[in-house]
Tab-separated table of C-alpha atoms in Angstrom:
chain	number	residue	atom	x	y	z
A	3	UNK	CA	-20.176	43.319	-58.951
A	4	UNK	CA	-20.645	46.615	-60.489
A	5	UNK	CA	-22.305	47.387	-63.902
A	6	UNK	CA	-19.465	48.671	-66.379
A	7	UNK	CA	-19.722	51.892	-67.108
A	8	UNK	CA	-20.963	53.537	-69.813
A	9	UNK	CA	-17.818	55.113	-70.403
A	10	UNK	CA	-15.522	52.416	-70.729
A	11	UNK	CA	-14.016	51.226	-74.316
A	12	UNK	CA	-15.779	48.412	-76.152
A	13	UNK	CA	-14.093	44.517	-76.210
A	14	UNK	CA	-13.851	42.664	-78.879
A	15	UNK	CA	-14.925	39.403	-77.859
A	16	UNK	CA	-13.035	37.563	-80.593
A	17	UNK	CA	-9.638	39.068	-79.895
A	18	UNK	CA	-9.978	39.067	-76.288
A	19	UNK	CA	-10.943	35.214	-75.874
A	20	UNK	CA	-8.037	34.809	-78.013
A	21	UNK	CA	-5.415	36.389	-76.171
A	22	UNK	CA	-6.422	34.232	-72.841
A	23	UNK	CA	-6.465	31.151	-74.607
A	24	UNK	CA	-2.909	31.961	-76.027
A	25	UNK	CA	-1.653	33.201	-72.623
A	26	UNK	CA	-3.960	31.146	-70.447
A	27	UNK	CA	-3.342	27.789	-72.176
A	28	UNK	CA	-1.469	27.818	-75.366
A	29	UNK	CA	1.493	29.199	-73.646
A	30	UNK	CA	1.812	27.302	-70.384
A	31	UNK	CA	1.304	24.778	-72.375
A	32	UNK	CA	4.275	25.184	-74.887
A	33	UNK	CA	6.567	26.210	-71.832
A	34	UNK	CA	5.611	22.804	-70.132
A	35	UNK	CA	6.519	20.536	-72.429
A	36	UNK	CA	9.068	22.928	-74.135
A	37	UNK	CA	11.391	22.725	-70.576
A	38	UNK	CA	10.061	19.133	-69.696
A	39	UNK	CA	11.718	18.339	-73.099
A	40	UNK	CA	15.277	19.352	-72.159
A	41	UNK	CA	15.016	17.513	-69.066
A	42	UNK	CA	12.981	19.724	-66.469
A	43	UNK	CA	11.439	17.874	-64.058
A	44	UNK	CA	7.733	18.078	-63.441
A	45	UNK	CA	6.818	20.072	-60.429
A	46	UNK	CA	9.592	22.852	-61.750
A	47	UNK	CA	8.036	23.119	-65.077
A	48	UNK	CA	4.420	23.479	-63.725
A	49	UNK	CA	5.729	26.235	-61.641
A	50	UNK	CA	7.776	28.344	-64.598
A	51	UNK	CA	3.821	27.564	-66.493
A	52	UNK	CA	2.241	30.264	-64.239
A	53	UNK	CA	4.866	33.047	-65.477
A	54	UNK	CA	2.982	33.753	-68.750
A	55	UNK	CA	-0.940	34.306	-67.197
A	56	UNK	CA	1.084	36.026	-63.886
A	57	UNK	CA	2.900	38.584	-65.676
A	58	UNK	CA	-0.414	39.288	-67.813
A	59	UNK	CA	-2.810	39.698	-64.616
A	60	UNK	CA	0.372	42.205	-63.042
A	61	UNK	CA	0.213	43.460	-66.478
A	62	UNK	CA	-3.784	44.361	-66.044
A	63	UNK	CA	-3.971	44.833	-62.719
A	64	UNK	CA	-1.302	48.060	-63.201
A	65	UNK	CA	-2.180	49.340	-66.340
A	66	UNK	CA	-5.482	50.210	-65.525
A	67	UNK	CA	-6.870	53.390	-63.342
A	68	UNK	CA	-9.361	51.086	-62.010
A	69	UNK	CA	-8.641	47.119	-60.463
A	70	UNK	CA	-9.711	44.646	-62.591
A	71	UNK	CA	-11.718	42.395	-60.106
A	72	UNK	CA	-10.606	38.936	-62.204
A	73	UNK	CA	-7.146	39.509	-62.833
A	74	UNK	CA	-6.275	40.473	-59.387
A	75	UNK	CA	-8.209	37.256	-58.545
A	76	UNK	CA	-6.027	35.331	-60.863
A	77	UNK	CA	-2.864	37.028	-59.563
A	78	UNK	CA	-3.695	36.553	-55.853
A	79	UNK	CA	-4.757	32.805	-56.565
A	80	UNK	CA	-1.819	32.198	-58.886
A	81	UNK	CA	0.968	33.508	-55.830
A	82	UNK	CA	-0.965	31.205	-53.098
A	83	UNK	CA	-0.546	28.108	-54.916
A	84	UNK	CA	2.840	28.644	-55.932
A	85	UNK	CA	3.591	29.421	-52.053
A	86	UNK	CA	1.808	26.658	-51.161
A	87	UNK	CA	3.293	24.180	-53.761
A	88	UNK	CA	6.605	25.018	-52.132
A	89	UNK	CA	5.389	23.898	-49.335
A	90	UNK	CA	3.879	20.242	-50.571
A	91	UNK	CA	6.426	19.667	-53.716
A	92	UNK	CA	3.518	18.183	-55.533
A	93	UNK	CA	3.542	18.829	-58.827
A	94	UNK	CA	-0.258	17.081	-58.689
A	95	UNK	CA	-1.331	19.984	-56.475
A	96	UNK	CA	-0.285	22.424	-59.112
A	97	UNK	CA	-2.427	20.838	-61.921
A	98	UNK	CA	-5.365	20.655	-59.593
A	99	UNK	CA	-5.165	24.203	-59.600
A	100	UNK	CA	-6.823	24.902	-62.855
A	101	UNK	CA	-9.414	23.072	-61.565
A	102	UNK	CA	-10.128	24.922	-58.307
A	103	UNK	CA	-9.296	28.421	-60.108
A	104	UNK	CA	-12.487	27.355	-62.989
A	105	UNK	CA	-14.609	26.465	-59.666
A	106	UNK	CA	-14.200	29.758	-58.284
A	107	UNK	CA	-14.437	31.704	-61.740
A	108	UNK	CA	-18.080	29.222	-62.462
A	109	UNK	CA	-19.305	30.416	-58.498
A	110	UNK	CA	-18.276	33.797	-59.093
A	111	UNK	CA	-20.402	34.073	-62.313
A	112	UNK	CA	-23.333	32.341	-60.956
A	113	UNK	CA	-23.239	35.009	-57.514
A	114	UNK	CA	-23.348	38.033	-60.292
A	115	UNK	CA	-26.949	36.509	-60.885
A	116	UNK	CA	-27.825	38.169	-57.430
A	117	UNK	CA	-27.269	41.706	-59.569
A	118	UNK	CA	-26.574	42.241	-62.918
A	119	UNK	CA	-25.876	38.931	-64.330
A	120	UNK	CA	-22.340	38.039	-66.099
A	121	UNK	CA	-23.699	37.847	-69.460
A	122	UNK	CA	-25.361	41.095	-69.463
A	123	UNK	CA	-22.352	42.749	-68.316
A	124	UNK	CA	-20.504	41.081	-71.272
A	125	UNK	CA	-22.737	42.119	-73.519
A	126	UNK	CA	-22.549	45.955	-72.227
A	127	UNK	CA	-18.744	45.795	-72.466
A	128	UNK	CA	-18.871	44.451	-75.922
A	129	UNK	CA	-20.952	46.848	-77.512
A	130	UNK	CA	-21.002	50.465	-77.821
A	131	UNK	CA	-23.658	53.481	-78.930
A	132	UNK	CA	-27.226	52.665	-79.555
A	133	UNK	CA	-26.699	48.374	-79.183
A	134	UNK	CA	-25.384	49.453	-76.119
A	135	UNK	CA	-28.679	51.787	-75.425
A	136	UNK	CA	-30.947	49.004	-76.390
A	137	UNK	CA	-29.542	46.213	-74.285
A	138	UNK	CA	-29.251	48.155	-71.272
A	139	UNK	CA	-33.028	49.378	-72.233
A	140	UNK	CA	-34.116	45.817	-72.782
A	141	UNK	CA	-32.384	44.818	-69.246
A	142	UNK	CA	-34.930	47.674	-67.405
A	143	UNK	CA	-38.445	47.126	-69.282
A	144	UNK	CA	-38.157	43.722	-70.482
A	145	UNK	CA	-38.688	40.580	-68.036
A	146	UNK	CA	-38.220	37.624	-70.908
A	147	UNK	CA	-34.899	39.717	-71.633
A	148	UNK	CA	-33.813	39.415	-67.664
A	149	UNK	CA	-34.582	35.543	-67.936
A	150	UNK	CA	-32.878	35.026	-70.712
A	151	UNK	CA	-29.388	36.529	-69.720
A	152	UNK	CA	-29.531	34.944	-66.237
A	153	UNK	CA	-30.375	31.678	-67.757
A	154	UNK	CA	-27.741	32.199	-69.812
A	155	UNK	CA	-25.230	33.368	-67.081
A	156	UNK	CA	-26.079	30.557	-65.327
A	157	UNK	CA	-25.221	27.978	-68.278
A	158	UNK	CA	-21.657	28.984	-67.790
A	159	UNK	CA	-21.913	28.684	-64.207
A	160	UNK	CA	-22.894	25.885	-63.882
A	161	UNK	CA	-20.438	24.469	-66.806
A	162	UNK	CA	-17.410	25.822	-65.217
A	163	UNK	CA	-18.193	23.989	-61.706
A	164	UNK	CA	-19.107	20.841	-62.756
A	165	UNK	CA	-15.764	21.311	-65.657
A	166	UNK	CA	-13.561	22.315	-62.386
A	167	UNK	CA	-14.770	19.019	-60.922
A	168	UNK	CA	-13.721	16.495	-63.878
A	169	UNK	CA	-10.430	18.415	-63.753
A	170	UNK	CA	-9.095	18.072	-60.541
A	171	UNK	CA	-10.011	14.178	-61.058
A	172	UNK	CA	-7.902	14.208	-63.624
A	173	UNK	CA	-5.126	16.427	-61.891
A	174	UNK	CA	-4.383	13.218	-59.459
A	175	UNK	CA	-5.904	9.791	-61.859
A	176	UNK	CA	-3.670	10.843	-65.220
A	177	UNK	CA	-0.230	10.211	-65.486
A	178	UNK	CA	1.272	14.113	-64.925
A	179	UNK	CA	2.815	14.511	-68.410
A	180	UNK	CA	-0.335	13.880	-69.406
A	181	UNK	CA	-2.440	16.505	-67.480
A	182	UNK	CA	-1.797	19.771	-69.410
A	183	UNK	CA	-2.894	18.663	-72.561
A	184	UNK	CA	-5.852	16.782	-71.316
A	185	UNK	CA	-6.240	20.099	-69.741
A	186	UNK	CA	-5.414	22.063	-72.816
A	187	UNK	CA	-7.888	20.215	-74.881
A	188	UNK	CA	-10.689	20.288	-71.943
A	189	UNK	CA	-10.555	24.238	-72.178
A	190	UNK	CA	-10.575	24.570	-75.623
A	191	UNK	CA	-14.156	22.079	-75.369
A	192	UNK	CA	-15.464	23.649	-72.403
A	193	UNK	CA	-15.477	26.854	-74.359
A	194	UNK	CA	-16.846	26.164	-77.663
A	195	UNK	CA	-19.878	24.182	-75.796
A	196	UNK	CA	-20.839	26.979	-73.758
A	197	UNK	CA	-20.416	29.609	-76.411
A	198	UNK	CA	-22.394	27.881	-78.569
A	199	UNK	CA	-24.885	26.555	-76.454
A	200	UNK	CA	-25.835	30.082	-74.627
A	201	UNK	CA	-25.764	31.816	-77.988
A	202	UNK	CA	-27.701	29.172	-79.739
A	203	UNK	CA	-30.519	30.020	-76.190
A	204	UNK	CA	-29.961	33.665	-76.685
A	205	UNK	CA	-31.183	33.722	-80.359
A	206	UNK	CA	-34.289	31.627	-80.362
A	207	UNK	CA	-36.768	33.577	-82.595
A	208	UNK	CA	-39.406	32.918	-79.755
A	209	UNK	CA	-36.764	34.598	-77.074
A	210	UNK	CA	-36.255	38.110	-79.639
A	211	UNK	CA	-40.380	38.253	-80.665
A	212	UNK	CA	-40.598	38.611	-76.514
A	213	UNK	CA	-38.210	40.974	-75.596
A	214	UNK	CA	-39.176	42.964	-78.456
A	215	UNK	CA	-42.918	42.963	-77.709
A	216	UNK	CA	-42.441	43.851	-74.061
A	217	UNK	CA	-39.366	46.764	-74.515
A	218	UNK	CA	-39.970	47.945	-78.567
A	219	UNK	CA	-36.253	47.815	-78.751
A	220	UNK	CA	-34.457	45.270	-80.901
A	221	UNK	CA	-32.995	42.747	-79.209
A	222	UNK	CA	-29.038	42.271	-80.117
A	223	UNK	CA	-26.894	44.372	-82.021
């Protein structure tokens, strides 16, 4: 995993998280129970739910000069299981998919703590001028700084394994209609807990008086 470059434009977190909730889950969502409504049978339904987060990672993946690593993941993972769901007809196999996708996005965050960890890299695409400066400053002198964002990083990859487990459970002990919204609801959980949790770590007062002391840089934005 590289380190985003310096050049690249600023997220904002807010927005962003939004948009893949409401294309991610919100949407598949509505289109699920939308078709199973009018009398679309399960399995079908599931498979018309990948259009809206398909078309955005085709949608990423072309518009930008350079690949973007996780939506060509989610593109290439969303075109095996619908191959592969044509092959089994189970419309259980589907829903375990958002399970086994979340397992590979929680491993893939905790292998970025061999480099620079995922956190760190969020928080350099986030930001922009002299925040930017400081965090990547506070990544090279300070140690407690380096602990902190791969504790962090590994918070969230940890909670998106074990939160891929509980959902392909679920995926074959619910009743199917039930699934997406259980599933819905999960993500909507998952999120806030981790969010909160790893920023709640993050800001300790103990945590900033550290990386301070050791890299005379303030520590956040």
């Amino acid at each position: 995993m590289e380190d985003p470059p310096t050049s690249s434009k600023p997220v904002n977190p807010r927005r962003d998280a939004a948009i893949n909730l409401a294309v991610n889950v919100a949407a598949p969502l509505a289109l699920f129970y939308g078709l199973r409504a009018v009398g679309v049978d399960q399995w079908l339904a599931l498979m018309l739910g990948v259009i809206p987060p398909g078309v955005r990672a085709v949608r990423t993946v072309v518009g930008q000069r350079k690949v973007d690593a996780l939506a060509l993941f989610t593109l290439t993972f969303l075109l095996l299981s619908v191959a592969v769901s044509f092959l089994t007809g189970s419309p259980r196999f589907l829903l375990a998919r958002d399970g086994w996708m979340t397992g590979v996005a929680g491993a893939w965050i905790l292998a970025t703590l061999l480099r620079t960890p995922f956190i760190q890299q969020c928080v350099l695409s986030f930001m922009t001028g002299a925040a930017r400066e400081r965090a990547a400053a506070n990544w090279q002198i300070s140690p407690t700084y380096r602990h902190v964002m791969r504790v962090a990083t590994a918070i969230w990859g940890v909670g998106l394994v074990l939160d891929a487990g509980v959902r392909v459970v679920l995926a074959y002990a619910l009743p199917v209609d039930r699934v997406p919204l259980v599933n819905g609801l999960q993500y909507a959980v998952l999120y806030v807990t981790l969010e909160v949790g790893s920023r709640a770590y993050l800001r300790r007062r103990s945590v900033r008086a550290r990386v301070e002391a050791e890299s005379g840089q303030r520590f956040g934005a």
